[in-house]
Short mmCIF file of C-alpha atoms in Angstrom, two decimals:
data_model
loop_
_atom_site.label_atom_id
_atom_site.label_comp_id
_atom_site.label_asym_id
_atom_site.label_seq_id
_atom_site.Cartn_x
_atom_site.Cartn_y
_atom_site.Cartn_z
CA MET A 1 13.75 -2.00 -10.28
CA ARG A 2 13.53 1.65 -9.25
CA ARG A 3 14.43 2.79 -5.75
CA LEU A 4 14.80 6.16 -4.05
CA ILE A 5 18.26 6.66 -2.57
CA PRO A 6 19.76 9.53 -0.55
CA THR A 7 21.59 12.32 -2.35
CA GLY A 8 23.00 14.24 0.64
CA ASP A 9 21.38 17.39 -0.80
CA THR A 10 18.95 18.92 1.71
CA ALA A 11 17.05 20.70 -1.09
CA ARG A 12 16.51 17.44 -2.98
CA PRO A 13 17.20 14.67 -0.49
CA VAL A 14 16.44 11.62 -2.67
CA ALA A 15 16.71 10.58 -6.31
CA PHE A 16 15.75 7.52 -8.33
CA ALA A 17 18.25 4.75 -9.01
CA GLU A 18 18.07 1.34 -10.71
CA THR A 19 18.94 -1.44 -8.27
CA PRO A 20 18.48 -5.22 -8.13
CA GLN A 21 15.22 -6.52 -6.74
CA PRO A 22 15.73 -7.54 -3.09
CA VAL A 23 15.93 -11.22 -2.22
CA PRO A 24 13.78 -12.20 0.78
CA GLY A 25 15.12 -14.28 3.64
CA PRO A 26 13.29 -17.45 4.75
CA ASP A 27 10.98 -15.54 7.11
CA GLU A 28 10.41 -12.58 4.78
CA ALA A 29 7.79 -11.87 2.14
CA LEU A 30 8.49 -9.94 -1.06
CA ILE A 31 6.09 -7.01 -1.35
CA LYS A 32 5.17 -5.02 -4.45
CA VAL A 33 5.08 -1.56 -2.85
CA GLU A 34 2.01 0.43 -3.84
CA ALA A 35 2.31 3.27 -1.30
CA PHE A 36 4.71 4.42 1.39
CA ALA A 37 4.71 7.10 4.06
CA PRO A 38 7.90 8.92 5.10
CA ASN A 39 8.36 10.01 8.70
CA ARG A 40 9.86 13.31 9.81
CA GLY A 41 12.65 11.52 11.64
CA GLU A 42 13.68 9.93 8.35
CA THR A 43 14.09 13.39 6.84
CA PHE A 44 16.72 14.16 9.49
CA LEU A 45 18.69 11.02 8.59
CA LEU A 46 18.79 12.18 4.98
CA GLU A 47 20.63 15.39 5.83
CA GLN A 48 23.86 13.48 6.37
CA PRO A 49 23.04 9.97 5.20
CA ARG A 50 25.25 7.13 6.31
CA PRO A 51 26.74 4.98 3.53
CA GLY A 52 24.28 2.41 2.25
CA LEU A 53 21.19 4.00 3.80
CA LEU A 54 17.99 2.71 2.15
CA PRO A 55 15.13 4.65 3.72
CA GLY A 56 11.56 3.50 4.07
CA LYS A 57 9.76 1.95 7.05
CA ASP A 58 6.03 2.36 6.30
CA ILE A 59 4.58 0.58 3.27
CA ALA A 60 1.42 -0.92 1.84
CA GLY A 61 1.24 -3.25 -1.11
CA LEU A 62 0.81 -6.76 -2.41
CA VAL A 63 2.59 -9.98 -1.45
CA VAL A 64 4.17 -11.30 -4.66
CA GLN A 65 6.27 -13.99 -2.97
CA ALA A 66 5.29 -15.57 0.33
CA ALA A 67 7.91 -16.39 2.98
CA ALA A 68 9.75 -19.64 2.29
CA ASP A 69 9.24 -20.86 5.87
CA GLY A 70 5.46 -20.83 5.43
CA SER A 71 4.83 -18.00 7.87
CA GLY A 72 2.78 -14.91 7.11
CA PRO A 73 0.35 -14.04 4.32
CA THR A 74 0.17 -15.89 1.03
CA ALA A 75 0.95 -14.48 -2.41
CA GLY A 76 -1.75 -12.10 -3.63
CA THR A 77 -2.59 -10.78 -0.16
CA ARG A 78 -2.86 -7.01 0.33
CA VAL A 79 -0.77 -5.99 3.32
CA VAL A 80 0.62 -3.16 5.40
CA GLY A 81 4.19 -3.56 6.61
CA HIS A 82 6.91 -2.04 8.75
CA PRO A 83 10.31 -3.11 7.41
CA ALA A 84 13.51 -1.96 9.05
CA HIS A 85 14.53 -0.15 5.86
CA GLY A 86 14.21 -0.15 2.08
CA GLY A 87 10.54 0.66 1.62
CA TRP A 88 10.89 3.55 -0.84
CA ALA A 89 11.15 1.22 -3.80
CA GLU A 90 9.10 -0.82 -6.25
CA TYR A 91 9.71 -3.95 -4.16
CA ALA A 92 10.65 -4.49 -0.52
CA THR A 93 11.25 -7.47 1.73
CA VAL A 94 9.46 -7.50 5.08
CA PRO A 95 9.68 -10.02 7.95
CA THR A 96 6.32 -11.74 8.26
CA HIS A 97 6.15 -10.76 11.94
CA SER A 98 5.91 -7.13 10.77
CA LEU A 99 3.05 -7.53 8.30
CA ALA A 100 -0.72 -7.39 8.65
CA SER A 101 -3.34 -8.29 6.06
CA LEU A 102 -5.73 -5.60 4.80
CA PRO A 103 -9.48 -5.91 4.38
CA ASP A 104 -11.08 -4.66 1.18
CA GLY A 105 -12.33 -1.50 2.88
CA ILE A 106 -8.88 -0.05 3.61
CA ASP A 107 -7.06 1.45 0.64
CA ARG A 108 -3.31 1.55 0.13
CA VAL A 109 -2.96 5.24 1.09
CA THR A 110 -4.73 4.84 4.41
CA ALA A 111 -2.78 1.66 5.15
CA ALA A 112 0.63 3.20 4.42
CA ALA A 113 -0.10 5.99 6.89
CA LEU A 114 -0.48 3.55 9.78
CA PRO A 115 2.80 1.86 10.79
CA LEU A 116 5.36 3.99 12.63
CA ALA A 117 3.03 6.75 13.82
CA GLY A 118 0.22 4.38 14.71
CA ILE A 119 2.43 1.86 16.49
CA THR A 120 4.08 4.70 18.41
CA ALA A 121 0.70 6.01 19.56
CA LEU A 122 -0.53 2.57 20.63
CA ARG A 123 2.62 1.75 22.60
CA LEU A 124 2.90 5.23 24.08
CA LEU A 125 -0.62 5.04 25.48
CA ARG A 126 -0.06 1.53 26.80
CA THR A 127 2.97 2.85 28.66
CA ALA A 128 0.90 5.72 30.06
CA GLY A 129 -1.60 3.23 31.48
CA SER A 130 -5.34 3.65 32.01
CA LEU A 131 -6.43 7.12 30.87
CA ALA A 132 -10.10 7.12 31.81
CA GLY A 133 -10.77 10.34 33.73
CA ARG A 134 -7.11 11.43 33.65
CA ARG A 135 -5.79 14.78 32.46
CA VAL A 136 -3.24 14.44 29.66
CA LEU A 137 -1.04 17.04 27.96
CA LEU A 138 0.30 16.24 24.48
CA THR A 139 2.93 18.47 22.88
CA GLY A 140 3.81 18.50 19.17
CA ALA A 141 0.33 17.20 18.56
CA SER A 142 -0.30 18.03 14.91
CA GLY A 143 1.90 15.34 13.32
CA GLY A 144 0.95 11.79 12.53
CA VAL A 145 1.66 10.46 16.03
CA GLY A 146 -0.24 13.35 17.58
CA HIS A 147 -3.42 12.71 15.62
CA TYR A 148 -3.45 8.99 16.39
CA THR A 149 -2.63 9.63 20.06
CA THR A 150 -5.36 12.24 20.38
CA GLU A 151 -8.09 10.08 18.86
CA LEU A 152 -7.12 6.99 20.86
CA ALA A 153 -6.66 8.85 24.16
CA VAL A 154 -9.95 10.73 23.92
CA ALA A 155 -11.73 7.48 23.05
CA ALA A 156 -10.17 5.93 26.17
CA GLY A 157 -11.69 8.65 28.35
CA ALA A 158 -8.79 11.06 28.74
CA GLU A 159 -9.27 14.80 29.15
CA LEU A 160 -6.62 15.76 26.63
CA THR A 161 -4.97 19.11 25.95
CA ALA A 162 -3.06 19.26 22.64
CA VAL A 163 -0.35 21.79 21.85
CA THR A 164 -0.03 22.85 18.20
CA ALA A 165 1.93 25.66 16.58
CA THR A 166 -1.05 27.26 14.83
CA PRO A 167 -4.87 27.21 14.99
CA ALA A 168 -5.06 25.58 11.55
CA ARG A 169 -2.90 22.66 12.70
CA GLY A 170 -5.17 22.12 15.67
CA GLU A 171 -8.56 22.19 13.95
CA ARG A 172 -8.99 18.46 13.52
CA LEU A 173 -7.60 17.72 17.00
CA ALA A 174 -10.35 19.91 18.43
CA ARG A 175 -12.94 18.00 16.40
CA LEU A 176 -11.53 14.78 17.86
CA GLY A 177 -12.28 16.09 21.34
CA ALA A 178 -9.04 17.72 22.47
CA GLN A 179 -8.69 21.13 24.03
CA VAL A 180 -6.19 22.88 21.76
CA VAL A 181 -3.63 25.49 22.81
CA HIS A 182 -0.76 26.92 20.83
CA GLU A 183 2.01 27.06 23.40
CA VAL A 184 2.81 24.93 26.41
CA ALA A 185 2.53 27.93 28.73
CA ALA A 186 -1.17 28.23 27.84
CA ALA A 187 -1.98 24.68 28.98
CA HIS A 188 -3.84 24.71 32.29
CA GLY A 189 -2.44 22.00 34.56
CA PRO A 190 -1.87 20.08 36.60
CA PHE A 191 -1.80 16.99 34.39
CA ASP A 192 -1.64 13.36 35.41
CA VAL A 193 0.40 12.51 32.30
CA VAL A 194 2.43 14.64 29.92
CA LEU A 195 3.35 13.18 26.52
CA GLU A 196 6.30 15.32 25.38
CA SER A 197 7.82 15.18 21.90
CA THR A 198 9.37 18.57 21.20
CA GLY A 199 12.32 18.94 23.60
CA GLY A 200 14.19 22.23 23.94
CA PRO A 201 12.60 24.68 26.37
CA HIS A 202 9.21 22.99 26.06
CA LEU A 203 10.04 19.94 28.15
CA PRO A 204 10.94 21.79 31.39
CA LEU A 205 7.81 23.92 31.02
CA ALA A 206 5.64 20.87 30.39
CA LEU A 207 7.24 19.12 33.37
CA SER A 208 6.23 22.01 35.62
CA LYS A 209 2.59 21.25 34.78
CA VAL A 210 2.70 17.63 35.99
CA ARG A 211 0.78 16.95 39.18
CA PRO A 212 2.72 15.67 42.21
CA GLY A 213 3.53 12.03 41.55
CA GLY A 214 2.64 12.37 37.86
CA THR A 215 4.61 11.22 34.83
CA LEU A 216 6.19 12.87 31.81
CA LEU A 217 6.78 10.45 28.94
CA TRP A 218 9.49 11.85 26.67
CA PHE A 219 9.14 10.32 23.21
CA GLY A 220 10.74 12.78 20.80
CA GLN A 221 12.69 15.97 20.20
CA ALA A 222 11.04 17.52 17.16
CA SER A 223 12.58 20.92 17.86
CA ARG A 224 16.03 19.30 17.51
CA THR A 225 17.09 21.39 20.50
CA PRO A 226 18.61 19.68 23.57
CA VAL A 227 16.83 19.92 26.89
CA THR A 228 18.30 21.70 29.92
CA LEU A 229 16.83 21.03 33.35
CA ASP A 230 17.58 23.25 36.33
CA PHE A 231 17.68 21.40 39.64
CA PHE A 232 16.46 24.42 41.59
CA ASP A 233 13.50 24.86 39.26
CA LEU A 234 12.64 21.23 39.89
CA LEU A 235 12.69 21.88 43.63
CA GLY A 236 9.89 24.37 43.16
CA GLY A 237 7.94 22.12 40.84
CA PRO A 238 5.80 19.04 41.36
CA GLU A 239 7.09 16.60 43.97
CA ARG A 240 7.93 13.05 42.94
CA ALA A 241 7.27 13.76 39.26
CA ARG A 242 8.81 11.11 37.03
CA ILE A 243 10.48 11.57 33.64
CA GLN A 244 10.37 8.39 31.57
CA HIS A 245 12.07 7.90 28.20
CA PHE A 246 9.97 6.16 25.56
CA HIS A 247 10.89 4.71 22.18
CA TYR A 248 8.42 2.75 20.11
CA ALA A 249 10.80 0.29 18.45
CA GLY A 250 10.78 -3.46 19.03
CA ALA A 251 9.55 -6.23 16.74
CA PRO A 252 7.22 -7.97 16.24
CA TYR A 253 5.07 -5.21 14.78
CA GLY A 254 2.43 -7.38 13.12
CA PRO A 255 0.05 -7.60 16.11
CA ASP A 256 0.00 -3.82 16.54
CA LEU A 257 -0.46 -3.32 12.81
CA ALA A 258 -3.41 -5.72 12.94
CA THR A 259 -4.88 -3.70 15.83
CA LEU A 260 -4.56 -0.47 13.86
CA VAL A 261 -6.13 -2.06 10.79
CA ARG A 262 -9.02 -3.35 12.87
CA LEU A 263 -9.63 0.08 14.46
CA VAL A 264 -9.66 1.79 11.07
CA ASP A 265 -11.92 -0.88 9.57
CA ARG A 266 -14.42 -0.44 12.42
CA GLY A 267 -14.43 3.35 12.10
CA ARG A 268 -12.67 3.96 15.40
CA LEU A 269 -9.43 5.42 14.01
CA HIS A 270 -9.11 7.93 11.20
CA PRO A 271 -5.62 8.69 9.85
CA GLU A 272 -4.90 12.35 9.14
CA ILE A 273 -3.26 12.44 5.71
CA GLY A 274 -2.16 15.94 4.79
CA ARG A 275 -0.75 15.05 1.37
CA THR A 276 -1.02 12.26 -1.17
CA ALA A 277 1.21 12.37 -4.26
CA ASP A 278 2.94 10.19 -6.82
CA TRP A 279 6.37 9.08 -5.68
CA THR A 280 8.00 11.23 -8.34
CA HIS A 281 7.23 14.08 -5.90
CA THR A 282 8.98 12.42 -2.95
CA ALA A 283 11.91 14.87 -2.73
CA ARG A 284 9.66 17.91 -2.47
CA THR A 285 7.38 16.13 -0.01
CA LEU A 286 10.32 15.24 2.22
CA VAL A 287 11.41 18.89 2.39
CA ASP A 288 7.87 20.01 3.24
CA LEU A 289 7.58 17.30 5.88
CA ARG A 290 10.91 18.31 7.44
CA GLU A 291 9.85 21.96 7.50
CA ARG A 292 6.48 21.08 9.08
CA ARG A 293 4.40 22.24 6.12
CA ILE A 294 2.29 19.06 6.14
CA ARG A 295 -0.32 18.32 8.79
CA GLY A 296 -0.47 14.67 9.79
CA LYS A 297 0.97 12.11 7.38
CA ALA A 298 2.22 12.32 3.79
CA VAL A 299 1.76 9.30 1.52
CA LEU A 300 3.47 8.62 -1.83
CA THR A 301 2.02 6.15 -4.33
CA THR A 302 4.08 4.12 -6.81
CA GLY A 303 1.49 3.65 -9.54
CA GLU A 304 -1.89 2.02 -9.96
CA PRO A 305 -2.67 -0.71 -7.41
CA ARG A 306 -3.09 -4.23 -8.71
#
């Protein structure tokens, strides 16, 4: 079968290779991959790929071999999945606890855009707690996680301010109900919760806008610049503010995938997909994703769906 593997070349980070079809474990289903969605964090891993790296965590497709232990969907079921690796290929194995079945109304492109970004948004907002009537600041808001977080938070009753680099990248966030600004300094605090994903100089500035006793949830460092905090600046800032690290990972993912599927199917969640292309264009898409030239998610398709 064909698979995309790392090249170590930042200008063309992946290339096709012929590899054996993967063999599923007892609790894994074999999926014919029909679409996959790369994440910006995966583009960073491709700059200096470790030996044996097989990228790909967000897929949609068809179960062609059900799990031997009887768990999960049966052969012929359309699914969305979140494997640990290996999804940029014609076939992938996925633990059944990280699969969710798809209704007829959700196509493969929409489904592939859901896993990592959608699960991150769901779990991030659960960690933040009840948002009804609370003021929330979201940095780095124009990516996949940002769009899901904005739509879910506004629907939960939050008064959300979203930070995007440009007006064009914030247009849809404004339509979703966010107040959009283009630098953290322009956000009018104080905020009950700050959701911070850019790092560098933005985190200390965002922290200064937290209300006394409020929380900053740090869930990314898209700027790739380390954060420096000055103790004396903190003394002059909000009292008892809390910085909490957040990372989305932790199986099982199936229940959260099912929640995302249900929200989309009921018209309550609308993935922002900035590019759809055949997987022969993956290398170029990865570069554009890394350089932030794509708003929301990018999805690659592997051929006609069955």
